[in-house]
Amino acid sequence: MRFGIHALALVPAFDTDQALVAVETAAKVGYDVLELPLFDPGAADLRTLRKALERAGLGVTCSLGLRFDQDLSAAGEPGRAGETLLGEVVDAAGELGAELVGGVIFSAMGKYAAPATEADRDRAAAALGRLARRARPSGVRLALEVVNRYESNLVNTVGDALELIERIGEPNVVVHLDSYHMHIEEPDMVRPVLAAGERLGYVHVGESNRGHLGTGQVRLAELFSGLELGGYDGIVTFEAFTRSRVSPELMGALALWRDTFADPVELAERALATMRSLSGAAADAGRACPGRLGSPPPGTPDGQD
Ligand code: MN
């Protein structure tokens, strides 16, 4: 398992200079991977960044959430704009040597007033199929982030993601789970990991208050037990956001109305120590008692609220 950190936990914006600070900080703290936000893939010099990432020995992932005027699941201009942007993002990810593009790349990232329709799902699946084929030569995978109901109407549970992936029908599309969203929508932290199985391609770890790991209500130990039980050996990336260190657009999209941390280096150090400790404990428990590790708590049947 490799540990990553989202660049916007470390720096307030994505441009060449800020991204280089994030590269340096992530490597210095001891992370293996840096996640770069590609809301605007032209905002930074990708060749400079790739060299810096390679020098620092960091792997790279990319992510974004689409705006409503880039809603891939929508008919007409928003759908076309979303596909155009994601095409540029996929190409940029290839130039960066990124392993995947994750996030809310199937719909807008925001609160909808109505549920997604079959036509919305079909449009998103068709476009993601074309994007997945575009991404394939560079080895970039598309990771569909399962997010809570206030941030999309299309993929809110692991079941939604698996259904959409089935509809897309391309091998380089994977499930992206995030503990912050799982905490809201899933029955527990283990079942979604096991349900995704081999299709689990990326994991975000975030606290219920979006701040320091361990200061909220997310059952982190249970998540790491689930990852151990499911045999997940990919990247686990820490995500945190605070009001005064993001753009106004992201503040609004993620409803960041208060500050949850002040010192990004301390934030990153504490999160990495927590993740290493929980991952180690889950592995130890798995070795000691493999049959019982991460058994889902009784009660809620699969796939029901
Ligand atoms: Mn996330």
PDB file of C-alpha atoms and ligand atoms in Angstrom:
ATOM      1  CA  MET A   1       0.000   0.000   0.000  1.00  0.00           C
ATOM      2  CA  ARG A   2       1.304   3.440  -0.909  1.00  0.00           C
ATOM      3  CA  PHE A   3       0.224   6.656   0.825  1.00  0.00           C
ATOM      4  CA  GLY A   4      -0.633   9.827  -1.018  1.00  0.00           C
ATOM      5  CA  ILE A   5      -1.765  13.322  -0.179  1.00  0.00           C
ATOM      6  CA  HIS A   6      -3.967  15.728  -2.104  1.00  0.00           C
ATOM      7  CA  ALA A   7      -1.957  18.802  -3.142  1.00  0.00           C
ATOM      8  CA  LEU A   8      -4.686  21.170  -1.935  1.00  0.00           C
ATOM      9  CA  ALA A   9      -4.146  19.903   1.608  1.00  0.00           C
ATOM     10  CA  LEU A  10      -0.644  21.373   1.297  1.00  0.00           C
ATOM     11  CA  VAL A  11      -1.012  24.459  -0.898  1.00  0.00           C
ATOM     12  CA  PRO A  12      -3.969  26.764  -1.557  1.00  0.00           C
ATOM     13  CA  ALA A  13      -3.912  26.670  -5.366  1.00  0.00           C
ATOM     14  CA  PHE A  14      -2.691  24.696  -8.378  1.00  0.00           C
ATOM     15  CA  ASP A  15      -0.085  26.449 -10.485  1.00  0.00           C
ATOM     16  CA  THR A  16       3.533  25.590 -11.225  1.00  0.00           C
ATOM     17  CA  ASP A  17       5.022  27.310  -8.173  1.00  0.00           C
ATOM     18  CA  GLN A  18       2.428  26.022  -5.702  1.00  0.00           C
ATOM     19  CA  ALA A  19       2.545  22.524  -7.114  1.00  0.00           C
ATOM     20  CA  LEU A  20       6.328  22.485  -6.714  1.00  0.00           C
ATOM     21  CA  VAL A  21       5.881  23.425  -3.051  1.00  0.00           C
ATOM     22  CA  ALA A  22       3.414  20.540  -2.709  1.00  0.00           C
ATOM     23  CA  VAL A  23       5.907  18.137  -4.342  1.00  0.00           C
ATOM     24  CA  GLU A  24       8.653  19.217  -1.961  1.00  0.00           C
ATOM     25  CA  THR A  25       6.440  19.059   1.139  1.00  0.00           C
ATOM     26  CA  ALA A  26       4.850  15.701   0.294  1.00  0.00           C
ATOM     27  CA  ALA A  27       8.256  14.117  -0.302  1.00  0.00           C
ATOM     28  CA  LYS A  28       9.791  15.666   2.814  1.00  0.00           C
ATOM     29  CA  VAL A  29       6.976  14.402   5.054  1.00  0.00           C
ATOM     30  CA  GLY A  30       7.398  10.930   3.570  1.00  0.00           C
ATOM     31  CA  TYR A  31       4.449  10.419   1.220  1.00  0.00           C
ATOM     32  CA  ASP A  32       4.763   8.115  -1.791  1.00  0.00           C
ATOM     33  CA  VAL A  33       2.241   9.807  -4.059  1.00  0.00           C
ATOM     34  CA  LEU A  34       0.968  13.326  -4.741  1.00  0.00           C
ATOM     35  CA  GLU A  35      -2.537  13.935  -6.084  1.00  0.00           C
ATOM     36  CA  LEU A  36      -2.762  16.966  -8.368  1.00  0.00           C
ATOM     37  CA  PRO A  37      -6.075  18.776  -8.962  1.00  0.00           C
ATOM     38  CA  LEU A  38      -6.608  19.252 -12.694  1.00  0.00           C
ATOM     39  CA  PHE A  39      -9.681  21.509 -12.698  1.00  0.00           C
ATOM     40  CA  ASP A  40      -7.631  23.539 -15.191  1.00  0.00           C
ATOM     41  CA  PRO A  41      -4.983  21.273 -16.751  1.00  0.00           C
ATOM     42  CA  GLY A  42      -3.336  24.288 -18.388  1.00  0.00           C
ATOM     43  CA  ALA A  43      -2.697  26.020 -15.063  1.00  0.00           C
ATOM     44  CA  ALA A  44       0.755  24.520 -14.546  1.00  0.00           C
ATOM     45  CA  ASP A  45       3.794  23.550 -16.591  1.00  0.00           C
ATOM     46  CA  LEU A  46       3.376  19.787 -16.771  1.00  0.00           C
ATOM     47  CA  ARG A  47       6.922  19.023 -17.943  1.00  0.00           C
ATOM     48  CA  THR A  48       8.432  20.934 -15.036  1.00  0.00           C
ATOM     49  CA  LEU A  49       6.090  19.168 -12.650  1.00  0.00           C
ATOM     50  CA  ARG A  50       6.826  15.731 -14.047  1.00  0.00           C
ATOM     51  CA  LYS A  51      10.559  16.280 -13.632  1.00  0.00           C
ATOM     52  CA  ALA A  52      10.096  17.502 -10.051  1.00  0.00           C
ATOM     53  CA  LEU A  53       7.877  14.523  -9.205  1.00  0.00           C
ATOM     54  CA  GLU A  54      10.401  12.094 -10.652  1.00  0.00           C
ATOM     55  CA  ARG A  55      13.288  13.777  -8.818  1.00  0.00           C
ATOM     56  CA  ALA A  56      11.326  13.566  -5.579  1.00  0.00           C
ATOM     57  CA  GLY A  57      10.465   9.912  -6.217  1.00  0.00           C
ATOM     58  CA  LEU A  58       6.745  10.620  -5.991  1.00  0.00           C
ATOM     59  CA  GLY A  59       4.025   8.780  -7.857  1.00  0.00           C
ATOM     60  CA  VAL A  60       1.226  10.968  -9.164  1.00  0.00           C
ATOM     61  CA  THR A  61      -2.528  10.812  -9.460  1.00  0.00           C
ATOM     62  CA  CYS A  62      -4.902  13.467 -10.777  1.00  0.00           C
ATOM     63  CA  SER A  63      -8.427  14.428  -9.867  1.00  0.00           C
ATOM     64  CA  LEU A  64     -11.148  16.952 -10.421  1.00  0.00           C
ATOM     65  CA  GLY A  65     -14.832  17.590 -10.011  1.00  0.00           C
ATOM     66  CA  LEU A  66     -16.808  18.901 -12.970  1.00  0.00           C
ATOM     67  CA  ARG A  67     -18.816  22.138 -12.795  1.00  0.00           C
ATOM     68  CA  PHE A  68     -22.492  22.215 -13.757  1.00  0.00           C
ATOM     69  CA  ASP A  69     -21.548  23.832 -17.074  1.00  0.00           C
ATOM     70  CA  GLN A  70     -19.240  20.801 -17.644  1.00  0.00           C
ATOM     71  CA  ASP A  71     -21.732  18.131 -16.525  1.00  0.00           C
ATOM     72  CA  LEU A  72     -20.768  15.015 -18.481  1.00  0.00           C
ATOM     73  CA  SER A  73     -24.151  13.425 -17.761  1.00  0.00           C
ATOM     74  CA  ALA A  74     -26.105  16.371 -19.176  1.00  0.00           C
ATOM     75  CA  ALA A  75     -27.431  16.791 -22.713  1.00  0.00           C
ATOM     76  CA  GLY A  76     -26.120  19.513 -24.993  1.00  0.00           C
ATOM     77  CA  GLU A  77     -23.394  22.018 -24.271  1.00  0.00           C
ATOM     78  CA  PRO A  78     -22.527  21.038 -20.660  1.00  0.00           C
ATOM     79  CA  GLY A  79     -21.987  17.419 -21.696  1.00  0.00           C
ATOM     80  CA  ARG A  80     -19.805  18.458 -24.624  1.00  0.00           C
ATOM     81  CA  ALA A  81     -17.801  20.887 -22.447  1.00  0.00           C
ATOM     82  CA  GLY A  82     -17.287  18.188 -19.833  1.00  0.00           C
ATOM     83  CA  GLU A  83     -15.995  15.713 -22.401  1.00  0.00           C
ATOM     84  CA  THR A  84     -13.683  18.332 -23.920  1.00  0.00           C
ATOM     85  CA  LEU A  85     -12.225  19.199 -20.524  1.00  0.00           C
ATOM     86  CA  LEU A  86     -11.823  15.560 -19.489  1.00  0.00           C
ATOM     87  CA  GLY A  87     -10.077  14.826 -22.775  1.00  0.00           C
ATOM     88  CA  GLU A  88      -7.551  17.535 -21.925  1.00  0.00           C
ATOM     89  CA  VAL A  89      -7.273  16.181 -18.374  1.00  0.00           C
ATOM     90  CA  VAL A  90      -6.614  12.645 -19.628  1.00  0.00           C
ATOM     91  CA  ASP A  91      -3.896  13.941 -21.949  1.00  0.00           C
ATOM     92  CA  ALA A  92      -2.363  16.043 -19.151  1.00  0.00           C
ATOM     93  CA  ALA A  93      -2.397  13.036 -16.823  1.00  0.00           C
ATOM     94  CA  GLY A  94      -0.503  11.078 -19.468  1.00  0.00           C
ATOM     95  CA  GLU A  95       2.063  13.883 -19.776  1.00  0.00           C
ATOM     96  CA  LEU A  96       2.495  13.884 -15.998  1.00  0.00           C
ATOM     97  CA  GLY A  97       2.986  10.122 -15.916  1.00  0.00           C
ATOM     98  CA  ALA A  98      -0.077   9.861 -13.669  1.00  0.00           C
ATOM     99  CA  GLU A  99      -1.560   6.506 -12.765  1.00  0.00           C
ATOM    100  CA  LEU A 100      -5.163   7.625 -12.806  1.00  0.00           C
ATOM    101  CA  VAL A 101      -7.697  10.420 -13.025  1.00  0.00           C
ATOM    102  CA  GLY A 102     -10.172  10.263 -10.163  1.00  0.00           C
ATOM    103  CA  GLY A 103     -12.904  12.383  -8.648  1.00  0.00           C
ATOM    104  CA  VAL A 104     -16.348  13.438  -9.809  1.00  0.00           C
ATOM    105  CA  ILE A 105     -15.739  12.907 -13.527  1.00  0.00           C
ATOM    106  CA  PHE A 106     -19.177  11.477 -14.405  1.00  0.00           C
ATOM    107  CA  SER A 107     -21.463  14.377 -13.405  1.00  0.00           C
ATOM    108  CA  ALA A 108     -21.161  17.836 -11.938  1.00  0.00           C
ATOM    109  CA  MET A 109     -19.778  18.036  -8.402  1.00  0.00           C
ATOM    110  CA  GLY A 110     -22.600  19.724  -6.582  1.00  0.00           C
ATOM    111  CA  LYS A 111     -26.119  19.418  -5.276  1.00  0.00           C
ATOM    112  CA  TYR A 112     -28.745  18.374  -7.806  1.00  0.00           C
ATOM    113  CA  ALA A 113     -32.457  19.057  -7.393  1.00  0.00           C
ATOM    114  CA  ALA A 114     -33.572  15.732  -8.949  1.00  0.00           C
ATOM    115  CA  PRO A 115     -32.312  12.160  -9.271  1.00  0.00           C
ATOM    116  CA  ALA A 116     -30.221  11.076 -12.260  1.00  0.00           C
ATOM    117  CA  THR A 117     -32.173   9.576 -15.162  1.00  0.00           C
ATOM    118  CA  GLU A 118     -31.346   6.617 -17.384  1.00  0.00           C
ATOM    119  CA  ALA A 119     -30.449   9.098 -20.114  1.00  0.00           C
ATOM    120  CA  ASP A 120     -28.008  10.856 -17.744  1.00  0.00           C
ATOM    121  CA  ARG A 121     -26.341   7.518 -16.974  1.00  0.00           C
ATOM    122  CA  ASP A 122     -26.183   6.538 -20.638  1.00  0.00           C
ATOM    123  CA  ARG A 123     -24.648   9.860 -21.647  1.00  0.00           C
ATOM    124  CA  ALA A 124     -22.041   9.680 -18.882  1.00  0.00           C
ATOM    125  CA  ALA A 125     -21.220   6.044 -19.718  1.00  0.00           C
ATOM    126  CA  ALA A 126     -20.830   6.718 -23.437  1.00  0.00           C
ATOM    127  CA  ALA A 127     -18.543   9.702 -22.870  1.00  0.00           C
ATOM    128  CA  LEU A 128     -16.483   7.890 -20.224  1.00  0.00           C
ATOM    129  CA  GLY A 129     -16.068   4.987 -22.646  1.00  0.00           C
ATOM    130  CA  ARG A 130     -14.567   7.325 -25.247  1.00  0.00           C
ATOM    131  CA  LEU A 131     -12.355   8.937 -22.584  1.00  0.00           C
ATOM    132  CA  ALA A 132     -11.210   5.563 -21.249  1.00  0.00           C
ATOM    133  CA  ARG A 133     -10.122   4.522 -24.753  1.00  0.00           C
ATOM    134  CA  ARG A 134      -8.293   7.844 -25.131  1.00  0.00           C
ATOM    135  CA  ALA A 135      -6.529   7.252 -21.787  1.00  0.00           C
ATOM    136  CA  ARG A 136      -5.529   3.658 -22.445  1.00  0.00           C
ATOM    137  CA  PRO A 137      -2.327   4.152 -24.505  1.00  0.00           C
ATOM    138  CA  SER A 138      -0.753   6.202 -21.693  1.00  0.00           C
ATOM    139  CA  GLY A 139      -1.759   3.658 -19.032  1.00  0.00           C
ATOM    140  CA  VAL A 140      -4.014   6.181 -17.250  1.00  0.00           C
ATOM    141  CA  ARG A 141      -7.067   4.716 -15.520  1.00  0.00           C
ATOM    142  CA  LEU A 142     -10.325   6.545 -14.849  1.00  0.00           C
ATOM    143  CA  ALA A 143     -11.450   6.263 -11.229  1.00  0.00           C
ATOM    144  CA  LEU A 144     -15.093   7.038 -10.483  1.00  0.00           C
ATOM    145  CA  GLU A 145     -15.301   8.601  -7.019  1.00  0.00           C
ATOM    146  CA  VAL A 146     -18.301   7.489  -4.994  1.00  0.00           C
ATOM    147  CA  VAL A 147     -19.515  10.713  -3.390  1.00  0.00           C
ATOM    148  CA  ASN A 148     -22.326  11.727  -1.081  1.00  0.00           C
ATOM    149  CA  ARG A 149     -25.757  12.803  -2.303  1.00  0.00           C
ATOM    150  CA  TYR A 150     -24.986  16.512  -1.975  1.00  0.00           C
ATOM    151  CA  GLU A 151     -22.069  16.295  -4.428  1.00  0.00           C
ATOM    152  CA  SER A 152     -23.625  14.212  -7.236  1.00  0.00           C
ATOM    153  CA  ASN A 153     -26.896  12.464  -8.092  1.00  0.00           C
ATOM    154  CA  LEU A 154     -25.215   9.774 -10.192  1.00  0.00           C
ATOM    155  CA  VAL A 155     -22.684   7.786  -8.106  1.00  0.00           C
ATOM    156  CA  ASN A 156     -23.479   7.784  -4.379  1.00  0.00           C
ATOM    157  CA  THR A 157     -22.754   4.153  -3.469  1.00  0.00           C
ATOM    158  CA  VAL A 158     -20.289   1.530  -4.570  1.00  0.00           C
ATOM    159  CA  GLY A 159     -23.207  -0.207  -6.285  1.00  0.00           C
ATOM    160  CA  ASP A 160     -23.824   2.893  -8.420  1.00  0.00           C
ATOM    161  CA  ALA A 161     -20.158   2.953  -9.419  1.00  0.00           C
ATOM    162  CA  LEU A 162     -20.081  -0.739 -10.334  1.00  0.00           C
ATOM    163  CA  GLU A 163     -23.258  -0.368 -12.376  1.00  0.00           C
ATOM    164  CA  LEU A 164     -21.829   2.595 -14.287  1.00  0.00           C
ATOM    165  CA  ILE A 165     -18.535   0.778 -14.866  1.00  0.00           C
ATOM    166  CA  GLU A 166     -20.470  -2.179 -16.262  1.00  0.00           C
ATOM    167  CA  ARG A 167     -22.284   0.189 -18.617  1.00  0.00           C
ATOM    168  CA  ILE A 168     -18.993   1.784 -19.732  1.00  0.00           C
ATOM    169  CA  GLY A 169     -17.462  -1.617 -20.474  1.00  0.00           C
ATOM    170  CA  GLU A 170     -13.793  -0.566 -20.546  1.00  0.00           C
ATOM    171  CA  PRO A 171     -11.107  -2.335 -18.487  1.00  0.00           C
ATOM    172  CA  ASN A 172      -9.312   0.841 -17.343  1.00  0.00           C
ATOM    173  CA  VAL A 173     -12.248   2.273 -15.389  1.00  0.00           C
ATOM    174  CA  VAL A 174     -12.137   1.601 -11.650  1.00  0.00           C
ATOM    175  CA  VAL A 175     -13.932   2.393  -8.389  1.00  0.00           C
ATOM    176  CA  HIS A 176     -12.635   5.256  -6.256  1.00  0.00           C
ATOM    177  CA  LEU A 177     -13.838   5.103  -2.634  1.00  0.00           C
ATOM    178  CA  ASP A 178     -13.561   7.951  -0.112  1.00  0.00           C
ATOM    179  CA  SER A 179     -14.079   7.453   3.617  1.00  0.00           C
ATOM    180  CA  TYR A 180     -15.698  10.896   4.002  1.00  0.00           C
ATOM    181  CA  HIS A 181     -18.430   9.971   1.544  1.00  0.00           C
ATOM    182  CA  MET A 182     -18.694   6.319   2.684  1.00  0.00           C
ATOM    183  CA  HIS A 183     -19.353   7.619   6.195  1.00  0.00           C
ATOM    184  CA  ILE A 184     -22.496   9.314   4.876  1.00  0.00           C
ATOM    185  CA  GLU A 185     -23.863   6.824   2.343  1.00  0.00           C
ATOM    186  CA  GLU A 186     -22.586   3.290   2.993  1.00  0.00           C
ATOM    187  CA  PRO A 187     -23.691   0.778   5.657  1.00  0.00           C
ATOM    188  CA  ASP A 188     -20.127   0.430   6.975  1.00  0.00           C
ATOM    189  CA  MET A 189     -16.493   0.757   5.895  1.00  0.00           C
ATOM    190  CA  VAL A 190     -15.921  -2.888   4.910  1.00  0.00           C
ATOM    191  CA  ARG A 191     -18.771  -3.970   2.631  1.00  0.00           C
ATOM    192  CA  PRO A 192     -18.085  -1.347  -0.089  1.00  0.00           C
ATOM    193  CA  VAL A 193     -14.419  -2.375  -0.262  1.00  0.00           C
ATOM    194  CA  LEU A 194     -15.360  -6.038  -0.628  1.00  0.00           C
ATOM    195  CA  ALA A 195     -18.143  -5.246  -3.101  1.00  0.00           C
ATOM    196  CA  ALA A 196     -15.700  -3.324  -5.313  1.00  0.00           C
ATOM    197  CA  GLY A 197     -13.181  -6.185  -5.087  1.00  0.00           C
ATOM    198  CA  GLU A 198     -10.739  -6.202  -7.980  1.00  0.00           C
ATOM    199  CA  ARG A 199     -12.401  -3.096  -9.371  1.00  0.00           C
ATOM    200  CA  LEU A 200     -11.238  -0.968  -6.422  1.00  0.00           C
ATOM    201  CA  GLY A 201      -8.588   1.256  -7.952  1.00  0.00           C
ATOM    202  CA  TYR A 202      -8.193   4.224  -5.629  1.00  0.00           C
ATOM    203  CA  VAL A 203      -9.002   5.229  -2.072  1.00  0.00           C
ATOM    204  CA  HIS A 204      -9.316   8.629  -0.404  1.00  0.00           C
ATOM    205  CA  VAL A 205      -9.106   8.893   3.352  1.00  0.00           C
ATOM    206  CA  GLY A 206     -10.801  11.966   4.749  1.00  0.00           C
ATOM    207  CA  GLU A 207     -12.356  12.833   8.063  1.00  0.00           C
ATOM    208  CA  SER A 208     -16.049  13.687   8.526  1.00  0.00           C
ATOM    209  CA  ASN A 209     -15.095  17.318   9.249  1.00  0.00           C
ATOM    210  CA  ARG A 210     -12.582  17.398   6.332  1.00  0.00           C
ATOM    211  CA  GLY A 211      -9.754  18.216   8.786  1.00  0.00           C
ATOM    212  CA  HIS A 212      -7.198  16.228  10.800  1.00  0.00           C
ATOM    213  CA  LEU A 213      -7.596  12.430  10.681  1.00  0.00           C
ATOM    214  CA  GLY A 214      -8.911  11.164  13.987  1.00  0.00           C
ATOM    215  CA  THR A 215     -10.784  14.360  14.933  1.00  0.00           C
ATOM    216  CA  GLY A 216     -14.112  13.309  13.420  1.00  0.00           C
ATOM    217  CA  GLN A 217     -16.474  10.352  13.244  1.00  0.00           C
ATOM    218  CA  VAL A 218     -15.091   8.302  10.350  1.00  0.00           C
ATOM    219  CA  ARG A 219     -14.350   4.677  11.340  1.00  0.00           C
ATOM    220  CA  LEU A 220     -10.822   4.683   9.969  1.00  0.00           C
ATOM    221  CA  ALA A 221      -9.658   1.476  11.669  1.00  0.00           C
ATOM    222  CA  GLU A 222     -12.621  -0.334  10.131  1.00  0.00           C
ATOM    223  CA  LEU A 223     -11.738   1.013   6.691  1.00  0.00           C
ATOM    224  CA  PHE A 224      -8.145  -0.212   6.943  1.00  0.00           C
ATOM    225  CA  SER A 225      -9.409  -3.606   8.136  1.00  0.00           C
ATOM    226  CA  GLY A 226     -11.599  -3.693   5.057  1.00  0.00           C
ATOM    227  CA  LEU A 227      -8.694  -2.798   2.772  1.00  0.00           C
ATOM    228  CA  GLU A 228      -6.594  -5.538   4.393  1.00  0.00           C
ATOM    229  CA  LEU A 229      -9.419  -8.051   4.099  1.00  0.00           C
ATOM    230  CA  GLY A 230     -10.018  -7.109   0.471  1.00  0.00           C
ATOM    231  CA  GLY A 231      -6.312  -7.415  -0.333  1.00  0.00           C
ATOM    232  CA  TYR A 232      -6.137  -3.816  -1.580  1.00  0.00           C
ATOM    233  CA  ASP A 233      -2.538  -2.887  -2.314  1.00  0.00           C
ATOM    234  CA  GLY A 234      -3.030   0.341  -4.264  1.00  0.00           C
ATOM    235  CA  ILE A 235      -2.777   3.979  -3.248  1.00  0.00           C
ATOM    236  CA  VAL A 236      -4.518   5.474  -0.202  1.00  0.00           C
ATOM    237  CA  THR A 237      -4.563   9.261  -0.452  1.00  0.00           C
ATOM    238  CA  PHE A 238      -5.284  11.620   2.417  1.00  0.00           C
ATOM    239  CA  GLU A 239      -7.611  14.494   1.652  1.00  0.00           C
ATOM    240  CA  ALA A 240      -8.359  17.547   3.778  1.00  0.00           C
ATOM    241  CA  PHE A 241      -9.683  20.996   2.988  1.00  0.00           C
ATOM    242  CA  THR A 242     -10.008  24.146   5.009  1.00  0.00           C
ATOM    243  CA  ARG A 243     -11.873  27.335   4.193  1.00  0.00           C
ATOM    244  CA  SER A 244      -9.003  29.787   4.106  1.00  0.00           C
ATOM    245  CA  ARG A 245      -6.700  27.635   1.957  1.00  0.00           C
ATOM    246  CA  VAL A 246      -8.826  26.897  -1.128  1.00  0.00           C
ATOM    247  CA  SER A 247     -10.139  28.866  -4.094  1.00  0.00           C
ATOM    248  CA  PRO A 248     -13.578  30.506  -3.714  1.00  0.00           C
ATOM    249  CA  GLU A 249     -14.929  28.039  -6.306  1.00  0.00           C
ATOM    250  CA  LEU A 250     -13.792  24.949  -4.405  1.00  0.00           C
ATOM    251  CA  MET A 251     -14.885  26.492  -1.104  1.00  0.00           C
ATOM    252  CA  GLY A 252     -18.382  26.805  -2.542  1.00  0.00           C
ATOM    253  CA  ALA A 253     -18.445  23.400  -4.268  1.00  0.00           C
ATOM    254  CA  LEU A 254     -17.341  21.577  -1.091  1.00  0.00           C
ATOM    255  CA  ALA A 255     -19.236  23.852   1.351  1.00  0.00           C
ATOM    256  CA  LEU A 256     -16.104  24.746   3.309  1.00  0.00           C
ATOM    257  CA  TRP A 257     -17.553  27.306   5.688  1.00  0.00           C
ATOM    258  CA  ARG A 258     -14.980  27.023   8.459  1.00  0.00           C
ATOM    259  CA  ASP A 259     -11.323  26.304   9.064  1.00  0.00           C
ATOM    260  CA  THR A 260     -10.282  22.854  10.195  1.00  0.00           C
ATOM    261  CA  PHE A 261      -6.485  23.163  10.215  1.00  0.00           C
ATOM    262  CA  ALA A 262      -3.831  25.857  10.085  1.00  0.00           C
ATOM    263  CA  ASP A 263      -0.492  24.150   9.526  1.00  0.00           C
ATOM    264  CA  PRO A 264      -0.420  21.906   6.432  1.00  0.00           C
ATOM    265  CA  VAL A 265       2.873  20.254   7.343  1.00  0.00           C
ATOM    266  CA  GLU A 266       1.567  19.213  10.753  1.00  0.00           C
ATOM    267  CA  LEU A 267      -1.656  18.063   9.082  1.00  0.00           C
ATOM    268  CA  ALA A 268       0.290  15.929   6.592  1.00  0.00           C
ATOM    269  CA  GLU A 269       2.608  14.458   9.235  1.00  0.00           C
ATOM    270  CA  ARG A 270      -0.228  13.497  11.565  1.00  0.00           C
ATOM    271  CA  ALA A 271      -2.271  11.973   8.736  1.00  0.00           C
ATOM    272  CA  LEU A 272       0.632   9.871   7.452  1.00  0.00           C
ATOM    273  CA  ALA A 273       1.432   8.608  10.952  1.00  0.00           C
ATOM    274  CA  THR A 274      -2.244   7.715  11.484  1.00  0.00           C
ATOM    275  CA  MET A 275      -2.550   5.892   8.163  1.00  0.00           C
ATOM    276  CA  ARG A 276       0.678   3.934   8.707  1.00  0.00           C
ATOM    277  CA  SER A 277      -0.395   2.960  12.190  1.00  0.00           C
ATOM    278  CA  LEU A 278      -3.903   1.860  11.134  1.00  0.00           C
ATOM    279  CA  SER A 279      -2.591  -0.018   8.132  1.00  0.00           C
ATOM    280  CA  GLY A 280       0.018  -1.786  10.259  1.00  0.00           C
ATOM    281  CA  ALA A 281      -2.544  -2.684  12.916  1.00  0.00           C
ATOM    282  CA  ALA A 282      -4.918  -4.095  10.287  1.00  0.00           C
ATOM    283  CA  ALA A 283      -2.126  -6.196   8.785  1.00  0.00           C
ATOM    284  CA  ASP A 284      -1.135  -7.489  12.257  1.00  0.00           C
ATOM    285  CA  ALA A 285      -4.749  -8.351  13.079  1.00  0.00           C
ATOM    286  CA  GLY A 286      -5.100 -10.095   9.720  1.00  0.00           C
ATOM    287  CA  ARG A 287      -2.045 -12.258  10.434  1.00  0.00           C
ATOM    288  CA  ALA A 288      -3.180 -13.015  13.995  1.00  0.00           C
ATOM    289  CA  CYS A 289      -6.753 -13.938  13.169  1.00  0.00           C
ATOM    290  CA  PRO A 290      -7.403 -13.979   9.428  1.00  0.00           C
ATOM    291  CA  GLY A 291     -10.909 -15.407   9.670  1.00  0.00           C
ATOM    292  CA  ARG A 292     -12.324 -12.577  11.731  1.00  0.00           C
ATOM    293  CA  LEU A 293     -10.592  -9.542  10.331  1.00  0.00           C
ATOM    294  CA  GLY A 294     -12.951  -6.862   9.193  1.00  0.00           C
ATOM    295  CA  SER A 295     -16.071  -9.000   9.401  1.00  0.00           C
ATOM    296  CA  PRO A 296     -18.887  -6.616   8.590  1.00  0.00           C
ATOM    297  CA  PRO A 297     -20.956  -5.699  11.612  1.00  0.00           C
ATOM    298  CA  PRO A 298     -24.299  -7.553  11.744  1.00  0.00           C
ATOM    299  CA  GLY A 299     -27.503  -5.824  10.817  1.00  0.00           C
ATOM    300  CA  THR A 300     -27.652  -3.914   7.580  1.00  0.00           C
ATOM    301  CA  PRO A 301     -28.023  -6.152   4.543  1.00  0.00           C
ATOM    302  CA  ASP A 302     -25.927  -5.410   1.467  1.00  0.00           C
ATOM    303  CA  GLY A 303     -27.166  -2.688  -0.785  1.00  0.00           C
ATOM    304  CA  GLN A 304     -29.850  -1.329   1.513  1.00  0.00           C
ATOM    305  CA  ASP A 305     -29.955   1.846   3.555  1.00  0.00           C
TER     306      ASP A 305
HETATM  307 MN    MN B   1     -12.318  12.444  -2.179  1.00  0.00          MN
END
